[in-house]
PDB file of C-alpha atoms in Angstrom:
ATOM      1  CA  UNK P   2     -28.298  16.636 -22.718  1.00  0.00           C
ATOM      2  CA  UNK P   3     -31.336  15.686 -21.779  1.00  0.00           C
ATOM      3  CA  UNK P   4     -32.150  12.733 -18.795  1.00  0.00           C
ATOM      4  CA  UNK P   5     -34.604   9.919 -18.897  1.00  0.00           C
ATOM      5  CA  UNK P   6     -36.891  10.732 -15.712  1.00  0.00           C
ATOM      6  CA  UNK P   7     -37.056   8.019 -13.173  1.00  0.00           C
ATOM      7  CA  UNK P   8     -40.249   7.239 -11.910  1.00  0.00           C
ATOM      8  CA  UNK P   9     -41.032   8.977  -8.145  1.00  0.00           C
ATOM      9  CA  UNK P  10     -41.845   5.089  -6.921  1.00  0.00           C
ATOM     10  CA  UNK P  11     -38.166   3.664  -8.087  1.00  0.00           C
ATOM     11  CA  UNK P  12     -36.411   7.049  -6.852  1.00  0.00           C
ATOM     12  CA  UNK P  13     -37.498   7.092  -3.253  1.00  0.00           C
ATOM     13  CA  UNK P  14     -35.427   4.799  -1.601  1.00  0.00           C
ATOM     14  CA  UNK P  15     -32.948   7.071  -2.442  1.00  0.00           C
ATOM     15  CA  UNK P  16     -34.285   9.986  -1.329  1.00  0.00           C
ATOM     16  CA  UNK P  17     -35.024   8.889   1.848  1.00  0.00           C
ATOM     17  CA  UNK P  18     -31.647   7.669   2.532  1.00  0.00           C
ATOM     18  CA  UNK P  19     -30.756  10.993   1.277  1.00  0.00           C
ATOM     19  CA  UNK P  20     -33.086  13.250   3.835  1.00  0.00           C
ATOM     20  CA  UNK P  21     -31.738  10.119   6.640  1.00  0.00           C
ATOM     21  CA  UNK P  22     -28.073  11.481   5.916  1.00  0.00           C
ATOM     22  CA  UNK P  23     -29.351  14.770   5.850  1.00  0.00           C
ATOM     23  CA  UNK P  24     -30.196  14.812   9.005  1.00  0.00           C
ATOM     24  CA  UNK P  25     -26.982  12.506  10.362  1.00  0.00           C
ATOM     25  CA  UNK P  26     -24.979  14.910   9.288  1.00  0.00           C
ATOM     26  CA  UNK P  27     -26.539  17.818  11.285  1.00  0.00           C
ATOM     27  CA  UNK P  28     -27.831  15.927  13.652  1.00  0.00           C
ATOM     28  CA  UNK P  29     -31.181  17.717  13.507  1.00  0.00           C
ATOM     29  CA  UNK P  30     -34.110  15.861  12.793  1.00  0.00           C
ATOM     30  CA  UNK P  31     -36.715  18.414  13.278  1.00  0.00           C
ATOM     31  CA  UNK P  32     -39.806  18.605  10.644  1.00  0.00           C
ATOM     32  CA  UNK P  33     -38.139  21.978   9.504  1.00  0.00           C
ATOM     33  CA  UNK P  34     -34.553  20.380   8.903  1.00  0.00           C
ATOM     34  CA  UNK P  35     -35.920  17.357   7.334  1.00  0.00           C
ATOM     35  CA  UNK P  36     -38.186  19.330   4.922  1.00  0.00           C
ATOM     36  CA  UNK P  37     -35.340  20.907   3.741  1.00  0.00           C
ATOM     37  CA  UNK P  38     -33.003  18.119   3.539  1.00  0.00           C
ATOM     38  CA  UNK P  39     -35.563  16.704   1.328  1.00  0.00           C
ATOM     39  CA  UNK P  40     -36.072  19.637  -0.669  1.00  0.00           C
ATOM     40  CA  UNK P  41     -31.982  19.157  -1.051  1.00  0.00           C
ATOM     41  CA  UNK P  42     -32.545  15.372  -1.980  1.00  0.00           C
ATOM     42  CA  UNK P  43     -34.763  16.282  -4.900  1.00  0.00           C
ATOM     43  CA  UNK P  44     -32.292  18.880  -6.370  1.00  0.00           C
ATOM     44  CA  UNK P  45     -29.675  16.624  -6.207  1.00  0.00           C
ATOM     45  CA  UNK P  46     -31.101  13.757  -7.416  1.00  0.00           C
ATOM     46  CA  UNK P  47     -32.773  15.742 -10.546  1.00  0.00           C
ATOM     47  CA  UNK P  48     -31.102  18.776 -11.469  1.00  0.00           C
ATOM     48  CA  UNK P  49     -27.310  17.832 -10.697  1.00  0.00           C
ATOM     49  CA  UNK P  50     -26.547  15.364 -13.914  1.00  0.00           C
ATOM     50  CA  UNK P  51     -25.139  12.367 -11.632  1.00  0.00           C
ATOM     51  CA  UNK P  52     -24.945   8.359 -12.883  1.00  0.00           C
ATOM     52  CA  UNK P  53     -28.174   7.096 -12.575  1.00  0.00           C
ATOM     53  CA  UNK P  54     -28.214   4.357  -8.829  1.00  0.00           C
ATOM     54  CA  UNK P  55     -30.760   2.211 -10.502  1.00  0.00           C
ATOM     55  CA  UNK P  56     -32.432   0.537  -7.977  1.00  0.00           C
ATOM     56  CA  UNK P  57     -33.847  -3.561  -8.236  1.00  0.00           C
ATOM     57  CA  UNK P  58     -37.516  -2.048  -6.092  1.00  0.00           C
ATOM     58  CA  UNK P  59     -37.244  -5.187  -4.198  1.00  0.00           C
ATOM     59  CA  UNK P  60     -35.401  -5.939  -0.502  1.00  0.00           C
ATOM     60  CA  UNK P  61     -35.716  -9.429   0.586  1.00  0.00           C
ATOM     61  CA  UNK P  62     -35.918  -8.812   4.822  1.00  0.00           C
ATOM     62  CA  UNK P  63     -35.107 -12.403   5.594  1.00  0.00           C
ATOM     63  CA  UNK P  64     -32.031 -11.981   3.245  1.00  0.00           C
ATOM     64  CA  UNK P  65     -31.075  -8.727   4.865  1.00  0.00           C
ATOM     65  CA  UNK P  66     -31.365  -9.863   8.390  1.00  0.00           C
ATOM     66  CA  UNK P  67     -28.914 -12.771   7.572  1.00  0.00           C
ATOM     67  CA  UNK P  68     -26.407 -10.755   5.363  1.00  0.00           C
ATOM     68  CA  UNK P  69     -26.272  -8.360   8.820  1.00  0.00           C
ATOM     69  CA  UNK P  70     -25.692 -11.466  11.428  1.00  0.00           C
ATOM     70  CA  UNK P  71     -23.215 -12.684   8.834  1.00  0.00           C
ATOM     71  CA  UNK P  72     -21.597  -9.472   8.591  1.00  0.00           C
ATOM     72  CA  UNK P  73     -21.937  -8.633  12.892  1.00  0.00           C
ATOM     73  CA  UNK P  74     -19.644 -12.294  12.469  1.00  0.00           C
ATOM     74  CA  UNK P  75     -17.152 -11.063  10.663  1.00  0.00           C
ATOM     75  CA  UNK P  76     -16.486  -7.898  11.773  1.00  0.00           C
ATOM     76  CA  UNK P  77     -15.824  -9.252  15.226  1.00  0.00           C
ATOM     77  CA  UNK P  78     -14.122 -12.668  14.039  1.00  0.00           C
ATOM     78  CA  UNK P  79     -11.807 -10.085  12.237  1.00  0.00           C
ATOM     79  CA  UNK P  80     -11.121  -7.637  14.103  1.00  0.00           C
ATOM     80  CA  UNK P  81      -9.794 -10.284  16.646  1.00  0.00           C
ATOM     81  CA  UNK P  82      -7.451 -11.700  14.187  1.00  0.00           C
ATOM     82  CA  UNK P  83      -6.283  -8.192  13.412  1.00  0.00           C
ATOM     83  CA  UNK P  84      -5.553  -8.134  16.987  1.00  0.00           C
ATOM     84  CA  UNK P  85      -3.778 -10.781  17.253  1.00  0.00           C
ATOM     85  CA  UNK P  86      -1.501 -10.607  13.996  1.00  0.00           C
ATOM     86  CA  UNK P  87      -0.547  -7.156  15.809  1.00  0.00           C
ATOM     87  CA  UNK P  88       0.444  -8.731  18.639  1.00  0.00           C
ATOM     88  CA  UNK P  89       2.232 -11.985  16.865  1.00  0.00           C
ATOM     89  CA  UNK P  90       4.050 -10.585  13.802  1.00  0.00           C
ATOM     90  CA  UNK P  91       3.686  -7.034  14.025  1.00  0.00           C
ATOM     91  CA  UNK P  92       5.448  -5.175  10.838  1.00  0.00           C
ATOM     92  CA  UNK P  93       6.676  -8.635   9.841  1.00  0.00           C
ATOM     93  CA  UNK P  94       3.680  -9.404   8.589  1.00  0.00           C
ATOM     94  CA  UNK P  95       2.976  -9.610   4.373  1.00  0.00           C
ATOM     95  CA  UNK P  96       0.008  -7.801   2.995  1.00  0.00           C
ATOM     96  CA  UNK P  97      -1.131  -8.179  -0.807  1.00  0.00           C
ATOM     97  CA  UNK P  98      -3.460  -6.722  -3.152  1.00  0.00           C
ATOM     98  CA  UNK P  99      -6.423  -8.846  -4.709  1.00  0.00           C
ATOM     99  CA  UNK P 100      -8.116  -8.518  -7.874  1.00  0.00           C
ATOM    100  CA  UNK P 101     -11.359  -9.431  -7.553  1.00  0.00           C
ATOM    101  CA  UNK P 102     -14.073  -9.811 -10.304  1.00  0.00           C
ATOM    102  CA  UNK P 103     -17.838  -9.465  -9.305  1.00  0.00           C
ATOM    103  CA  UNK P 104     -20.451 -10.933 -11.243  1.00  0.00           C
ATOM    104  CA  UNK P 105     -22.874  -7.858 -11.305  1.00  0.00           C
ATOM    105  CA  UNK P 106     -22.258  -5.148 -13.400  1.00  0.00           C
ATOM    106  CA  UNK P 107     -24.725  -2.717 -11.167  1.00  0.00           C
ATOM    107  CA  UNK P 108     -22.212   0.460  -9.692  1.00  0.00           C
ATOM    108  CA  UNK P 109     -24.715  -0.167  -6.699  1.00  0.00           C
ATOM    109  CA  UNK P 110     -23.496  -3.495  -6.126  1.00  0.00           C
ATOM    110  CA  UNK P 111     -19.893  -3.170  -6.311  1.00  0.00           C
ATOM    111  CA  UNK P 112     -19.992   0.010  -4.872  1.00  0.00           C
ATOM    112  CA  UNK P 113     -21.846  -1.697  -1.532  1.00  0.00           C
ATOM    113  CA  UNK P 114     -19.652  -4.686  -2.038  1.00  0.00           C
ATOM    114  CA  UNK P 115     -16.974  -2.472  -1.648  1.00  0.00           C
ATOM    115  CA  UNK P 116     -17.877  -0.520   1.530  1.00  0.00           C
ATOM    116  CA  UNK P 117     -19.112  -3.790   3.287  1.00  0.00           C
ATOM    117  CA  UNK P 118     -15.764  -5.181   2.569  1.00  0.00           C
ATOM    118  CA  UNK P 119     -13.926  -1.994   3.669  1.00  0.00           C
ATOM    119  CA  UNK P 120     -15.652  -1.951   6.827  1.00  0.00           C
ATOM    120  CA  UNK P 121     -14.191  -5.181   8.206  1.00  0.00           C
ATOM    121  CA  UNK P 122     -10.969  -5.020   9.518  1.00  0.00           C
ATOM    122  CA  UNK P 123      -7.918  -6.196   7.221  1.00  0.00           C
ATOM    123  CA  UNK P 124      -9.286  -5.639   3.999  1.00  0.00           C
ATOM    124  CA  UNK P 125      -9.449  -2.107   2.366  1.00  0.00           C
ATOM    125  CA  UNK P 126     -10.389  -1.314  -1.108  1.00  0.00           C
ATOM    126  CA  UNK P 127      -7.922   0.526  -3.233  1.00  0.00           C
ATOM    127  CA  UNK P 128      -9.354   0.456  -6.682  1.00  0.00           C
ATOM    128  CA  UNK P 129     -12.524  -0.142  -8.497  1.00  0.00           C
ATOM    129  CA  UNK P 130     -12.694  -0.861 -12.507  1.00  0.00           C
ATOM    130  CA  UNK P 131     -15.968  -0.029 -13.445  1.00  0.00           C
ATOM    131  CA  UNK P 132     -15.901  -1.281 -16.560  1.00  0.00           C
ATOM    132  CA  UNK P 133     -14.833  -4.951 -15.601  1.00  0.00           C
ATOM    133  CA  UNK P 134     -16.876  -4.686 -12.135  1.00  0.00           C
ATOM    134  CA  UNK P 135     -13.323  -4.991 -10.427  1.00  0.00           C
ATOM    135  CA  UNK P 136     -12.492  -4.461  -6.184  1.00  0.00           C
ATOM    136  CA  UNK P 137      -8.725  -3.708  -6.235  1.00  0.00           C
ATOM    137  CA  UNK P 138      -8.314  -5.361  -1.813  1.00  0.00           C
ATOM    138  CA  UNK P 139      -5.753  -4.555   0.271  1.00  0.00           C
ATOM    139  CA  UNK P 140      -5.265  -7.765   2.694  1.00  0.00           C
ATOM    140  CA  UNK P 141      -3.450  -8.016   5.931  1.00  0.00           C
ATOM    141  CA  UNK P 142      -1.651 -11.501   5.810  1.00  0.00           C
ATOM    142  CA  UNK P 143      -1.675 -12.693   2.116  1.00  0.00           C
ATOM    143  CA  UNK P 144       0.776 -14.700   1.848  1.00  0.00           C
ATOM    144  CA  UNK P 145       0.342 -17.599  -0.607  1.00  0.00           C
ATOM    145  CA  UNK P 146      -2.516 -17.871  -4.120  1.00  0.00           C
ATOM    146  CA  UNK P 147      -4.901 -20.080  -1.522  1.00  0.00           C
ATOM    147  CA  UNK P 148      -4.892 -17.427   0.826  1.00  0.00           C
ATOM    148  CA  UNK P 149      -5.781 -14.456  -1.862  1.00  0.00           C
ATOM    149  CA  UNK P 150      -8.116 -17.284  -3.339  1.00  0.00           C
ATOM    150  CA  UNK P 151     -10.231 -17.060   0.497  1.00  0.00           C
ATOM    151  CA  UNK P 152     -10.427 -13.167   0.023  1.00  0.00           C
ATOM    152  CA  UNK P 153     -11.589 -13.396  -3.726  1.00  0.00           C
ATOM    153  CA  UNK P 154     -14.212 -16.190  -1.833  1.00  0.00           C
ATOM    154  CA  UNK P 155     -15.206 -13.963   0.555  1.00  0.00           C
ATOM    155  CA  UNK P 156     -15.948 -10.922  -1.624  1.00  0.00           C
ATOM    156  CA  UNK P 157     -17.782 -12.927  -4.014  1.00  0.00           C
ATOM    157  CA  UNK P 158     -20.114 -14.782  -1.341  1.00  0.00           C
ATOM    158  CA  UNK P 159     -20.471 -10.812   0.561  1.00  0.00           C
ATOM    159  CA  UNK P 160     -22.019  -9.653  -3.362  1.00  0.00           C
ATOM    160  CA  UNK P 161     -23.937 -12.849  -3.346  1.00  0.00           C
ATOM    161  CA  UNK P 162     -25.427 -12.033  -0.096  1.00  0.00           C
ATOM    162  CA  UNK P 163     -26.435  -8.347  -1.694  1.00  0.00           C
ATOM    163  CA  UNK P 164     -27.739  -9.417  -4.827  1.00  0.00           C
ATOM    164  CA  UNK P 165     -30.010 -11.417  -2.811  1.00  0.00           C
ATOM    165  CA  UNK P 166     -31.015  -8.791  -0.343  1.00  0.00           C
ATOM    166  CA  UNK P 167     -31.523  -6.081  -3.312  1.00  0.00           C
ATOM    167  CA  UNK P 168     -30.261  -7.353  -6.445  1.00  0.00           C
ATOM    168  CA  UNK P 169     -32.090  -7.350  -9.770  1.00  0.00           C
ATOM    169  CA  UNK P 170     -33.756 -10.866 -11.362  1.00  0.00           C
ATOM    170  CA  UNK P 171     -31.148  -9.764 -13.810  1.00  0.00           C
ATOM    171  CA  UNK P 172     -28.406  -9.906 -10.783  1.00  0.00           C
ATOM    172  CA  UNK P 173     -30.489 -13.043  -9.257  1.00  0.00           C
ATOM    173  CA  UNK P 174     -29.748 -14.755 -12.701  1.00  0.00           C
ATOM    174  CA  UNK P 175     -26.224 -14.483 -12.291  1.00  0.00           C
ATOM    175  CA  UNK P 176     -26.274 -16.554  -9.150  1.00  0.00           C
ATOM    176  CA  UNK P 177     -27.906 -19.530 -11.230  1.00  0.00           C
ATOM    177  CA  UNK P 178     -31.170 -19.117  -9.797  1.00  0.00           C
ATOM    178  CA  UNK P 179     -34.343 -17.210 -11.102  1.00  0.00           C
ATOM    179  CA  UNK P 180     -35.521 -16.098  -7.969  1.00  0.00           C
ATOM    180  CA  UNK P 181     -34.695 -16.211  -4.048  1.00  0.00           C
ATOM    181  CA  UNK P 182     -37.147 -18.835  -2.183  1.00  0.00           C
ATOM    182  CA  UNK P 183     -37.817 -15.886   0.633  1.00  0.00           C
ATOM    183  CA  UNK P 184     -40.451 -13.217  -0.584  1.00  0.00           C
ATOM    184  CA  UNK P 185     -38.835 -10.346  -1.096  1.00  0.00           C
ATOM    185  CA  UNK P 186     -39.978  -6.546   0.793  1.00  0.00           C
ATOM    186  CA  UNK P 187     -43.354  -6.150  -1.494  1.00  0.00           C
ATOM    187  CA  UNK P 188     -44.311  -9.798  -0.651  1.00  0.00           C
ATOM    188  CA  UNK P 189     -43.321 -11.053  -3.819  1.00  0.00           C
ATOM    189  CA  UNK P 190     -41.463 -14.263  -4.515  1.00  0.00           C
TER     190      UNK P 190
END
């Protein structure tokens, strides 16, 4: 079976995030150590038949920097509530799970939907339908269709927030709008 060959220019990103976790992960990050962990990257990324991560080649920075503050907010506006549904109701309390549908059909996407939405506390993601781009969301206190409505809300406007940091024109298009009004990391609108 033979693989289309992505060009060095749309593949680096993820190499160097690859050599970066290389290097996390043995907390090393001599010259010698790195080398290697890139000399890992490459093999992985060419000779190991994996999904293609097709990456946009554009990161909007001023996008970025507000999808983090907005994401800092959250994480500490929830893990208060977490807190404090501990404290008030305990084992009482109802959890459900929520479908939610994405608009982007990019595995990047929904897979960094996903962990972003994972990461703050009361929400965990228990499934993912590839084929429908589909979070499966554990929720701490779901207890009525207006509350799982707010979570479906939520995940949508956290996957708006990465399609416009690193999303596609394709993605971008999805959001009703050809093009963010920031330029994006090459300088381009």
């Amino acid at each position: 079976m033979s693989r289309q060959k992505i060009p060095l220019r749309v593949e680096l990103p993820l190499l160097v995030w690859l050599v970066i976790v290389w290097g996390a992960l043995w907390q090393d990050f001599s010259l010698g150590n790195m080398v290697f962990g890139a000399i890992i990257a490459f093999a992985v990324a060419n000779l190991l038949y994996l999904p293609p991560v097709e990456l946009s080649g554009r990161f909007n920075v001023f996008y970025a920097v507000g999808f983090a503050g907005r994401f800092l907010h959250q994480l500490v506006l929830a893990s208060f509530q977490v807190f404090w549904l501990a404290l008030t109701r305990g084992p009482k309390m109802q959890n459900a799970v929520v479908a939610v549908r994405l608009r982007s059909p990019s595995d990047l996407l929904v897979t960094a939907t996903g962990h972003v939405l994972s990461l703050i506390p009361g929400s965990l993601v228990v499934e993912v339908d590839r084929s429908t781009s589909t979070l499966y969301l554990h929720c701490l206190n779901v207890t009525t269709r207006d509350d799982a409505e707010k979570v479906r809300q939520n995940a949508r406007r956290t996957e708006e927030w990465l399609i416009r940091v690193m999303g596609t024109r394709e993605d971008l298009a999805l959001l009703g709008t050809d093009a963010p009004h920031h330029l994006d990391g090459r300088g381009h609108p």
